Coordinates of C-alpha atoms in Angstrom, one line a residue:
M60 CA 11.2 48.4 136.3
S61 CA 9.4 45.6 138.1
G62 CA 9.8 42.6 140.4
I63 CA 8.4 39.1 140.2
A64 CA 7.6 36.5 142.8
G65 CA 5.6 33.3 143.1
W66 CA 4.9 30.0 144.8
V67 CA 4.2 26.6 143.4
D68 CA 3.1 23.9 145.8
R69 CA 1.2 20.8 144.8
G70 CA 0.8 19.7 148.4
R71 CA -1.2 22.8 149.5
D72 CA -4.3 24.6 148.3
L73 CA -2.7 28.0 147.5
T74 CA -6.0 29.7 147.1
R75 CA -6.0 29.7 150.9
E76 CA -2.5 31.0 151.2
G77 CA -2.8 34.4 149.5
A78 CA -1.4 36.3 152.5
A79 CA 2.1 34.8 152.3
A80 CA 2.3 35.3 148.5
A81 CA 1.0 38.9 148.9
V82 CA 3.7 39.7 151.5
M83 CA 6.4 38.4 149.2
T84 CA 5.1 40.5 146.4
A85 CA 4.8 43.6 148.6
R86 CA 8.5 43.2 149.6
L87 CA 9.4 43.9 145.9
V88 CA 8.8 47.6 146.5
T89 CA 12.4 48.4 145.7
R90 CA 11.8 47.3 142.2
G91 CA 8.3 48.5 141.6
R92 CA 6.8 51.3 143.8
H93 CA 3.4 51.9 142.2
G94 CA 1.3 48.7 142.2
E95 CA 1.1 45.0 142.5
A96 CA -1.0 42.1 141.3
L97 CA -1.5 38.4 142.0
W98 CA -2.7 35.5 139.9
S99 CA -3.6 32.4 141.8
S100 CA -4.8 28.9 141.4
R101 CA -4.8 25.8 143.6
S102 CA -1.2 24.9 142.8
A103 CA 0.4 28.2 141.8
V104 CA 0.5 31.9 142.7
L105 CA 2.4 34.4 140.6
G106 CA 3.0 37.9 141.7
H107 CA 4.2 41.1 140.0
R108 CA 5.0 44.6 141.3
A109 CA 5.7 47.3 138.8
D110 CA 6.8 50.9 138.4
A111 CA 4.4 53.3 136.8
L112 CA 6.6 53.5 133.7
D113 CA 7.1 49.8 133.3
R114 CA 6.4 48.9 129.7
A115 CA 6.1 45.1 130.0
G116 CA 2.4 45.5 130.3
A117 CA -0.3 44.5 132.9
Q118 CA 0.8 41.4 134.8
P119 CA 0.7 38.6 135.5
A120 CA -0.4 38.0 131.9
V121 CA -2.5 35.0 130.9
V122 CA -3.2 33.1 127.7
R123 CA -6.6 31.3 127.6
E124 CA -8.1 28.7 125.4
D125 CA -11.9 28.1 125.5
G126 CA -12.0 30.6 128.4
E127 CA -9.6 28.6 130.6
P128 CA -6.0 29.7 131.4
I129 CA -3.3 27.5 129.8
A130 CA -0.2 29.6 130.7
V131 CA 0.6 32.6 133.0
I132 CA 3.7 34.8 133.1
T133 CA 5.3 37.3 135.4
F134 CA 8.1 39.1 133.7
D135 CA 10.7 41.7 134.7
G136 CA 12.8 43.4 132.0
V137 CA 12.8 44.6 128.4
L138 CA 13.1 42.9 125.0
Y139 CA 15.3 44.5 122.4
N140 CA 14.0 42.3 119.6
A141 CA 10.2 42.7 120.3
S142 CA 9.4 43.7 116.7
E143 CA 11.1 40.6 115.3
L144 CA 9.3 38.3 117.7
R145 CA 6.0 39.9 117.0
S146 CA 6.4 39.2 113.3
L147 CA 7.3 35.6 114.0
L148 CA 4.5 35.0 116.4
A149 CA 1.8 36.7 114.4
S150 CA 1.4 33.6 112.2
D151 CA 1.3 31.0 114.9
G152 CA -2.4 30.6 114.7
R153 CA -3.2 31.8 118.2
R154 CA -5.4 34.7 119.1
G155 CA -4.7 37.3 121.6
P156 CA -2.6 40.5 121.9
L157 CA 1.2 40.7 121.2
E158 CA 1.6 44.3 122.3
T159 CA 3.7 43.9 125.5
D160 CA 7.0 42.2 126.2
A161 CA 5.3 39.9 128.8
E162 CA 2.7 38.8 126.2
L163 CA 5.4 38.2 123.6
V164 CA 7.5 36.0 125.9
L165 CA 4.5 34.0 127.0
R166 CA 3.4 33.4 123.4
A167 CA 7.0 32.5 122.5
Y168 CA 7.0 29.9 125.3
L169 CA 3.7 28.4 124.0
R170 CA 5.2 28.1 120.5
W171 CA 8.8 26.9 121.3
G172 CA 8.7 25.8 124.9
P173 CA 11.8 26.3 127.0
A174 CA 13.8 26.8 123.8
A175 CA 12.1 30.2 123.5
A176 CA 14.8 31.6 125.7
E177 CA 17.3 31.4 122.9
R178 CA 15.2 33.7 120.8
L179 CA 14.9 36.4 123.3
E180 CA 17.2 39.5 123.2
G181 CA 17.3 41.8 126.1
M182 CA 17.7 41.9 129.9
F183 CA 15.0 39.9 131.6
A184 CA 13.9 37.4 134.3
F185 CA 10.6 35.7 134.1
A186 CA 8.5 32.8 135.4
V187 CA 5.9 30.9 133.3
W188 CA 3.3 28.6 134.9
D189 CA 2.2 26.1 132.4
V190 CA -1.3 25.0 133.5
R191 CA -1.5 22.2 131.0
E192 CA 1.7 20.5 132.3
S193 CA 1.5 21.7 135.9
A194 CA 5.1 23.0 135.4
L195 CA 7.0 26.2 136.3
L196 CA 9.7 27.6 134.1
L197 CA 12.2 30.2 135.5
C198 CA 14.6 32.0 133.1
R199 CA 17.2 34.7 133.3
D200 CA 19.0 36.7 130.5
R201 CA 22.4 35.8 129.2
F202 CA 24.5 37.9 131.6
G203 CA 22.1 37.8 134.5
V204 CA 21.4 41.5 134.5
K205 CA 18.0 40.9 136.1
P206 CA 18.0 39.0 139.4
L207 CA 16.0 35.9 140.2
S208 CA 16.4 33.6 143.2
Y209 CA 14.4 30.6 144.4
L210 CA 14.0 28.0 147.1
P211 CA 13.2 24.4 146.1
L212 CA 10.3 22.8 148.2
P213 CA 9.4 19.2 148.6
E214 CA 6.4 19.6 146.2
G215 CA 7.2 22.9 144.5
V216 CA 9.3 26.1 144.7
L217 CA 9.3 29.7 145.9
F218 CA 10.9 32.3 143.7
A219 CA 11.4 36.1 143.7
S220 CA 13.5 38.9 142.1
E221 CA 14.9 39.7 145.6
V222 CA 16.1 37.6 148.4
A223 CA 14.3 40.0 150.7
A224 CA 11.0 38.9 149.2
L225 CA 11.8 35.2 149.7
A226 CA 12.9 36.0 153.3
A227 CA 9.5 37.3 154.0
H228 CA 7.9 33.9 153.4
P229 CA 7.3 31.7 156.5
L230 CA 8.9 28.7 154.8
V231 CA 12.2 30.4 154.3
S232 CA 14.9 30.2 157.0
T233 CA 17.2 33.2 157.0
E234 CA 20.3 31.4 158.1
L235 CA 23.8 32.5 157.1
D236 CA 26.2 29.6 157.2
A237 CA 30.0 29.4 156.6
E238 CA 29.7 29.2 152.8
G239 CA 27.2 32.1 152.8
L240 CA 29.4 34.3 154.9
C241 CA 32.4 33.6 152.7
S242 CA 30.3 34.4 149.7
V243 CA 29.4 37.8 151.2
L244 CA 33.0 38.7 152.1
A245 CA 34.5 37.4 148.9
Q246 CA 31.7 39.0 146.7
V247 CA 31.7 35.7 144.8
R248 CA 29.2 32.8 145.1
R249 CA 29.2 29.2 144.0
P250 CA 27.3 29.2 140.6
G251 CA 23.6 28.8 141.2
H252 CA 23.8 29.4 144.9
A253 CA 22.5 32.4 146.8
V254 CA 24.0 33.7 150.1
L255 CA 21.4 32.3 152.6
R256 CA 21.3 28.6 153.3
G257 CA 19.2 26.6 151.0
L258 CA 18.5 29.4 148.5
R259 CA 19.5 29.2 144.9
E260 CA 19.9 31.6 142.0
V261 CA 18.8 31.0 138.4
R262 CA 22.2 31.2 136.7
P263 CA 22.6 33.6 133.8
A264 CA 21.6 32.1 130.4
H265 CA 19.8 29.2 132.1
V266 CA 16.2 27.9 132.3
V267 CA 15.1 25.9 135.3
R268 CA 12.0 23.8 135.0
F269 CA 10.0 22.4 138.0
G270 CA 7.6 19.7 136.9
R271 CA 5.9 16.7 138.3
D272 CA 8.8 14.6 137.1
G273 CA 11.4 16.7 139.0
V274 CA 13.7 19.7 138.4
T275 CA 15.8 20.1 135.2
E276 CA 18.2 22.9 134.4
R277 CA 19.5 23.8 130.9
R278 CA 22.0 26.4 129.7
Y279 CA 20.9 28.1 126.5
W280 CA 23.9 30.3 125.8
A281 CA 27.6 30.3 126.7
L282 CA 30.9 32.0 125.8
E283 CA 32.6 29.8 123.3
A284 CA 36.2 29.8 122.1
R285 CA 36.5 30.1 118.3
P286 CA 39.4 30.9 116.0
H287 CA 39.6 34.6 115.0
T288 CA 40.3 34.9 111.3
Q289 CA 39.9 38.6 110.5
D290 CA 42.7 41.1 110.2
L291 CA 42.8 44.3 112.4
A292 CA 40.8 46.4 109.9
G293 CA 38.1 43.8 109.6
T294 CA 38.0 43.3 113.4
I295 CA 37.5 47.0 114.0
E296 CA 34.8 47.2 111.3
T297 CA 32.9 44.1 112.7
A298 CA 33.1 45.4 116.3
R299 CA 31.8 48.8 115.2
G300 CA 28.9 47.2 113.4
L301 CA 28.0 45.0 116.4
L302 CA 28.2 47.9 118.7
D303 CA 26.1 50.1 116.5
D304 CA 23.4 47.4 116.3
A305 CA 23.4 47.0 120.1
I306 CA 23.0 50.7 120.6
A307 CA 20.2 50.9 118.1
R308 CA 18.3 48.1 119.8
E309 CA 18.7 49.4 123.3
A310 CA 18.3 53.1 122.5
G311 CA 14.9 52.5 121.0
A312 CA 12.8 55.3 119.4
G313 CA 13.2 59.0 120.3
T314 CA 16.1 60.8 121.9
P315 CA 18.1 58.5 124.2
S316 CA 19.7 59.5 127.4
V317 CA 23.3 58.6 128.3
L318 CA 25.1 58.6 131.7
L319 CA 28.2 60.5 130.8
S320 CA 31.2 60.3 133.2
G321 CA 33.8 61.8 130.9
G322 CA 35.7 58.6 130.8
L323 CA 36.4 56.7 127.5
D324 CA 33.6 54.2 127.8
S325 CA 30.7 56.6 128.5
S326 CA 32.1 59.2 126.1
A327 CA 32.5 56.7 123.3
L328 CA 28.9 55.6 123.9
T329 CA 27.7 59.2 123.7
G330 CA 29.4 59.7 120.4
L331 CA 28.2 56.5 119.0
V332 CA 24.6 57.1 120.1
A333 CA 24.6 60.5 118.4
E334 CA 25.7 58.8 115.1
V335 CA 23.3 55.8 115.4
A336 CA 20.3 57.8 116.6
G337 CA 21.0 60.6 114.1
G338 CA 21.0 63.3 116.8
A339 CA 22.8 64.2 120.0
P340 CA 21.5 62.5 123.1
R341 CA 20.6 63.9 126.5
T342 CA 23.5 63.4 128.8
F343 CA 23.9 63.4 132.6
T344 CA 27.0 63.8 134.7
V345 CA 27.3 63.5 138.5
S346 CA 29.3 66.0 140.6
F347 CA 29.8 66.7 144.3
G348 CA 28.5 69.8 146.0
D349 CA 31.8 70.1 147.9
S350 CA 34.0 69.7 144.8
A351 CA 35.8 66.8 146.5
A352 CA 35.6 64.2 143.8
A353 CA 38.9 62.3 143.5
V354 CA 39.1 62.9 139.7
P355 CA 37.8 66.1 138.1
D356 CA 35.4 64.6 135.5
R357 CA 33.7 67.9 134.6
P358 CA 36.2 69.2 132.0
F359 CA 36.2 65.9 130.1
A360 CA 32.5 65.5 130.1
Q361 CA 32.1 69.1 129.0
A362 CA 34.5 68.5 126.1
V363 CA 32.3 65.6 125.0
V364 CA 29.1 67.7 125.3
E365 CA 30.6 70.5 123.2
R366 CA 31.9 68.1 120.6
V367 CA 28.7 66.1 120.2
G368 CA 26.3 68.9 121.0
C369 CA 24.4 67.1 123.8
D370 CA 21.5 68.4 125.8
H371 CA 23.4 68.2 129.0
R372 CA 22.5 68.3 132.7
E373 CA 24.9 68.1 135.7
V374 CA 23.5 66.4 138.8
L375 CA 24.8 67.7 142.1
V376 CA 25.1 65.3 145.1
E377 CA 25.5 67.2 148.4
P378 CA 27.7 65.7 151.1
G379 CA 24.8 65.5 153.6
E380 CA 22.8 63.3 151.3
L381 CA 25.4 60.6 151.6
T382 CA 24.8 60.3 155.3
D383 CA 21.0 60.5 155.3
P384 CA 19.7 57.4 157.1
L385 CA 16.9 57.1 154.6
V386 CA 19.3 57.0 151.7
L387 CA 21.5 54.4 153.5
D388 CA 18.5 52.1 154.1
A389 CA 17.2 52.6 150.5
V390 CA 20.6 51.6 149.0
L391 CA 21.0 48.5 151.3
A392 CA 17.5 47.4 150.4
A393 CA 18.2 48.0 146.7
K394 CA 21.4 45.9 146.6
D395 CA 19.7 43.0 148.5
F396 CA 23.0 42.0 150.1
P397 CA 25.9 43.8 151.7
S398 CA 29.0 45.1 150.0
P399 CA 32.1 47.2 150.9
F400 CA 31.5 50.0 148.3
G401 CA 29.9 52.7 150.4
D402 CA 29.3 55.9 148.5
K403 CA 30.1 54.0 145.3
N404 CA 26.6 52.7 146.0
L405 CA 25.1 55.9 147.5
T406 CA 26.2 58.3 144.8
P407 CA 24.9 56.3 141.8
Y408 CA 21.6 55.8 143.6
L409 CA 21.2 59.6 144.2
F410 CA 22.4 60.3 140.6
Y411 CA 19.9 57.8 139.1
R412 CA 17.1 59.3 141.2
R413 CA 17.7 62.7 139.7
V414 CA 18.1 61.4 136.2
A415 CA 14.8 59.6 136.5
E416 CA 13.1 62.9 136.9
H417 CA 14.0 63.7 133.3
S418 CA 14.1 60.3 131.6
P419 CA 12.8 56.8 132.4
V420 CA 15.6 55.1 130.6
A421 CA 19.3 55.8 130.3
L422 CA 22.2 54.0 128.6
S423 CA 25.4 53.2 130.5
G424 CA 29.0 52.5 129.4
E425 CA 29.5 49.9 132.0
A426 CA 30.9 46.5 130.9
A427 CA 33.1 48.1 128.2
D428 CA 36.2 47.3 130.3
A429 CA 35.4 43.6 130.3
V430 CA 34.3 43.5 126.7
F431 CA 37.2 45.4 125.2
G432 CA 39.9 44.1 127.6
G433 CA 40.3 47.1 129.8
L434 CA 40.6 45.2 133.1
I435 CA 43.8 43.3 132.3
S436 CA 47.2 44.8 133.3
E437 CA 50.3 43.8 131.5
Q438 CA 51.6 42.2 134.7
E439 CA 48.4 40.1 135.1
R440 CA 48.4 39.0 131.5
A441 CA 52.0 38.0 131.6
S442 CA 52.0 36.3 135.0
A443 CA 51.2 32.6 135.6
G444 CA 50.2 30.5 138.5
H445 CA 47.4 32.6 139.8
R446 CA 45.4 31.0 142.5
T447 CA 42.7 33.6 143.1
F448 CA 40.7 36.3 141.4
P449 CA 42.6 39.3 140.0
W450 CA 40.6 41.8 142.1
I451 CA 41.6 39.9 145.3
E452 CA 45.2 39.9 144.1
R453 CA 45.0 43.7 143.6
A454 CA 43.6 44.2 147.1
R455 CA 46.5 42.2 148.5
T456 CA 49.0 44.7 147.0
F457 CA 47.4 47.2 149.5
G458 CA 48.0 44.9 152.4
M459 CA 44.4 43.5 152.3
A460 CA 45.1 39.8 152.8
H461 CA 41.4 38.8 152.5
G462 CA 40.4 41.2 149.8
I463 CA 38.5 44.5 149.8
G464 CA 36.5 45.3 152.8
N465 CA 37.5 42.5 155.1
G466 CA 40.2 44.1 157.2
L467 CA 38.1 44.4 160.4
F468 CA 36.9 40.8 160.5
D469 CA 38.6 38.3 162.9
A470 CA 41.4 36.6 160.9
G471 CA 41.2 33.5 163.1
L472 CA 37.5 33.2 162.3
L473 CA 38.1 33.6 158.6
D474 CA 40.7 30.7 158.8
E475 CA 38.2 28.6 160.7
L476 CA 35.6 29.3 158.0
G477 CA 38.0 28.2 155.3
F478 CA 37.8 31.6 153.6
A479 CA 41.1 31.2 151.6
S480 CA 40.0 27.7 150.5
F481 CA 36.6 29.0 149.5
C482 CA 38.2 31.7 147.3
A483 CA 40.6 29.2 145.8
E484 CA 37.8 26.7 145.0
R485 CA 35.6 29.4 143.5
Y486 CA 38.5 30.6 141.4
Q487 CA 39.4 27.1 140.1
E488 CA 35.7 26.5 139.4
A489 CA 35.6 29.7 137.3
V490 CA 38.8 28.9 135.4
D491 CA 37.7 25.4 134.6
E492 CA 34.7 26.9 132.8
V493 CA 37.0 28.6 130.2
Q494 CA 37.3 27.0 126.8
H495 CA 40.7 27.4 125.2
L496 CA 41.8 26.9 121.6
S497 CA 44.4 24.3 121.0
G498 CA 47.8 25.8 120.6
A499 CA 46.7 29.3 121.8
P500 CA 49.6 31.4 123.1
D501 CA 49.9 31.8 126.9
D502 CA 49.1 35.5 126.8
D503 CA 45.9 34.8 124.9
R504 CA 44.9 32.0 127.2
R505 CA 45.5 34.2 130.3
A506 CA 43.7 37.2 128.7
R507 CA 40.7 34.9 127.9
E508 CA 40.6 33.7 131.5
I509 CA 40.6 37.2 132.9
D510 CA 37.9 38.3 130.5
H511 CA 35.8 35.3 131.5
L512 CA 36.4 35.9 135.2
H513 CA 35.4 39.5 135.0
M514 CA 32.3 38.9 132.9
T515 CA 31.0 35.9 134.8
R516 CA 32.1 36.7 138.4
L517 CA 32.8 40.4 138.8
Y518 CA 29.9 41.5 136.6
E519 CA 27.6 41.6 139.6
Q520 CA 29.6 44.4 141.2
A521 CA 29.3 46.5 138.0
V522 CA 26.3 46.0 135.7
N523 CA 24.0 44.2 138.2
H524 CA 25.0 46.8 140.8
S525 CA 23.8 49.6 138.5
E526 CA 20.6 47.7 137.5
R527 CA 19.5 47.2 141.1
L528 CA 20.3 50.8 142.1
G529 CA 18.6 52.1 139.0
A530 CA 15.4 50.1 139.6
A531 CA 15.2 51.4 143.2
A532 CA 15.6 54.9 141.9
G533 CA 13.0 54.6 139.2
L534 CA 15.5 54.5 136.3
Q535 CA 15.9 51.7 133.8
V536 CA 19.6 51.5 133.1
R537 CA 20.6 49.7 129.9
F538 CA 24.1 48.5 128.9
P539 CA 24.8 48.3 125.2
F540 CA 28.4 47.1 125.8
S541 CA 27.0 43.9 127.4
D542 CA 25.4 42.8 124.2
H543 CA 26.1 39.0 123.9
R544 CA 26.9 39.2 120.2
L545 CA 29.5 41.9 120.8
F546 CA 31.1 40.2 123.8
G547 CA 31.0 36.8 122.1
Y548 CA 32.9 38.2 119.2
L549 CA 35.5 40.2 121.1
Y550 CA 36.0 37.3 123.5
N551 CA 37.8 35.6 120.7
V552 CA 39.9 38.5 119.4
P553 CA 43.6 37.9 120.3
W554 CA 45.1 40.1 123.0
R555 CA 47.6 41.5 120.5
M556 CA 44.7 43.0 118.6
K557 CA 42.9 44.3 121.7
S558 CA 46.0 46.2 122.6
F559 CA 47.5 46.7 119.1
D560 CA 48.9 50.1 119.9
G561 CA 50.3 49.2 123.4
R562 CA 47.3 50.6 125.3
D563 CA 44.2 49.1 126.9
K564 CA 41.0 49.1 124.9
S565 CA 42.8 49.9 121.6
L566 CA 39.8 48.8 119.6
L567 CA 37.3 51.0 121.4
R568 CA 39.7 54.0 121.1
T569 CA 40.0 53.4 117.4
I570 CA 36.2 53.1 116.9
A571 CA 35.7 56.4 118.8
R572 CA 38.7 58.3 117.3
D573 CA 36.6 60.5 115.0
L574 CA 33.8 61.0 117.6
L575 CA 35.6 62.4 120.6
P576 CA 38.2 65.0 121.7
A577 CA 41.8 63.9 121.9
S578 CA 41.8 64.7 125.7
V579 CA 39.1 62.1 126.3
L580 CA 40.6 59.5 124.0
D581 CA 44.0 59.8 125.7
R582 CA 42.6 59.9 129.3
P583 CA 43.7 57.0 131.5
K584 CA 41.1 54.9 133.2
V585 CA 39.8 56.4 136.4
P586 CA 37.3 54.9 139.0
F587 CA 33.9 56.2 139.7
P588 CA 34.2 59.5 141.7
I589 CA 33.9 59.3 145.4
T590 CA 33.7 62.0 148.0
Y591 CA 36.6 62.9 150.4
H592 CA 34.4 65.2 152.4
A593 CA 35.4 65.1 156.0
G594 CA 31.8 64.9 157.2
Y595 CA 31.3 61.6 155.4
K596 CA 34.4 60.0 157.0
Q597 CA 33.3 61.3 160.4
S598 CA 29.9 59.7 159.9
L599 CA 31.5 56.4 159.1
T600 CA 33.6 56.3 162.3
A601 CA 30.7 57.6 164.4
R602 CA 28.5 54.8 163.1
L603 CA 31.2 52.3 163.8
R604 CA 31.6 53.5 167.4
R605 CA 27.8 53.2 168.0
L606 CA 27.9 49.7 166.6
L607 CA 30.8 48.7 168.8
E608 CA 28.9 50.1 171.8
D609 CA 25.8 48.0 171.0
P610 CA 26.1 44.5 172.6
G611 CA 23.3 43.3 170.5
A612 CA 24.9 44.2 167.1
P613 CA 24.6 41.0 165.1
V614 CA 28.0 41.5 163.4
L615 CA 30.0 41.8 166.6
P616 CA 30.9 38.0 166.8
L617 CA 32.6 38.2 163.4
L618 CA 34.9 41.2 164.2
D619 CA 38.4 41.8 165.4
L620 CA 37.1 44.1 168.0
S621 CA 40.6 45.6 168.8
A622 CA 41.2 46.5 165.1
A623 CA 37.6 47.9 164.8
Q624 CA 38.1 50.1 167.9
R625 CA 41.5 51.4 166.6
T626 CA 39.8 52.4 163.4
A627 CA 36.9 54.0 165.2
D628 CA 39.4 56.0 167.3
D629 CA 41.7 57.0 164.4
P630 CA 39.9 58.1 161.2
R631 CA 43.2 58.3 159.4
A632 CA 42.9 54.5 158.9
L633 CA 40.1 55.2 156.5
D634 CA 42.5 56.8 154.0
R635 CA 44.6 53.6 153.4
G636 CA 44.7 52.9 149.7
G637 CA 42.5 55.8 148.8
W638 CA 38.9 54.6 149.4
L639 CA 40.0 51.0 150.2
G640 CA 40.7 51.7 153.9
R641 CA 37.2 52.9 154.5
A642 CA 35.8 49.9 152.6
D643 CA 36.6 47.9 155.8
V644 CA 34.2 50.1 157.8
E645 CA 31.6 50.2 155.0
M646 CA 31.5 46.4 154.9
V647 CA 31.0 46.0 158.6
L648 CA 28.2 48.6 158.7
Q649 CA 26.4 47.1 155.7
L650 CA 26.7 43.5 157.0
D651 CA 25.3 44.6 160.3
G652 CA 22.4 46.5 158.7
W653 CA 21.6 43.6 156.4
M654 CA 21.6 41.1 159.3
R655 CA 19.3 43.3 161.3
T656 CA 16.8 44.1 158.6
R657 CA 16.6 40.6 157.2
Q658 CA 16.7 39.0 160.7
I659 CA 19.7 36.9 159.6
V660 CA 20.7 34.1 162.0
L661 CA 24.3 33.0 162.0
A662 CA 24.7 29.2 161.6
L663 CA 28.5 28.9 161.5

């Protein structure tokens, strides 16, 4: 795990500005806790902060010719096709090591230029400073698992893995305008835009080049609509082969570890890993010390462990840990922006921290829902005329007019901000990206749209959420189901095949049929377990009351104070819709904490 940062400015002598770059790099501590390094020249500074177990190598890495640097890289991530790249680059005539992922990517850039991105397999974000051309290249993996934001400058650019690192630079203004606030509350952003005013994000599967001739942006991969010509048996065989290949690449050598919840996705992954790796994996399951999880996962996970023969460990999260101020601050820092998910953030962080004591890398079953069509209900697939995202529609069925976590914000203010219009515009923007085959049935068109929406817009609340929390906890979490070949293939499989037996994720159930107990195969989808411990809910209302009593709380101008006070006085409001009622409080508390720690200024 690591974080990257840097500064290019042709109008300044950056050899004199080392303090600002060093502060940015130091703020990447949530992604790398054990060391940092800077490379600097007159026009560019590249920084890197790493975890002790980071295997990308010493960074920033430099390639020299005649003793002079010609290119420098700072890299965050892991390559899954390192051996193939090493073979290709060994004959390029250049001298120098090709041992680490950072060195491989830098040499790939020197050989193929920006087109090198298309040859990289893995999860990554990196920056290359080309000394010869006085140009900076920023790049992000196909699904944007690794984060990377930037701020264009008149004669250059600032960039970093975390917005917190950018916010530490004197040239960055931490202003939250109407669009930024809508982005936070909707949990959806305009493509390429960050939450704070003026900040941008490198879009997934994009390279952005900053040269003397200006800024250019290029997409190097996209989901494409293609006819599906295989029958059901062939489809199952192909999907299994692609999944096996993804697991083999991401598991690497040795005995892999798997995060096992007892649900279909993680259980199928566990069984497949055992077959692909030729031995049972280590598995880890989270449980609560007060036995108050909403769904009893333990029997299902245990059934998988017994069937596969895993080396299994159960990780216990005690109720008091979920209210520890240090844990609350660590999770907010790890996520880099507020969200309404509360202990759905806290529990994985604590879980990953314990797993990291045994293993530096673990495989996760996340993204299987989007890949195998597990997020589409029959009603959503059959309906037409949608005007917003499916997850906002679902929240409305629980009386949440503005989506999850927004029930305590001033409705009049949201109208003034144009929140509904913002969501509608972002939705239409997303739908317009979807390619359709001519003559495709309506159910296939709708299923394709929902798959695309979840993978390109909701993904950040799942896979990116886990990557950030894992990095902060010292655990590299990998996601075999998010392999671009697998998703690109299944994206074009007709809906009738994805649910050929009348159930969701029919293909995955069939692939795992001989690997898992029937109880797990037949288990309906359940959410990540949350605690219903009374102490946690009491903590939420107590924190809300303290916030309402603080006239300097930065979030106060945004709230419906009467509604917030009623919730603080009556904890029963937290139980609306299961965990959804308390999401309203979680969002207020996280937004307030984020605005305080980042010194956010409202510019509405």
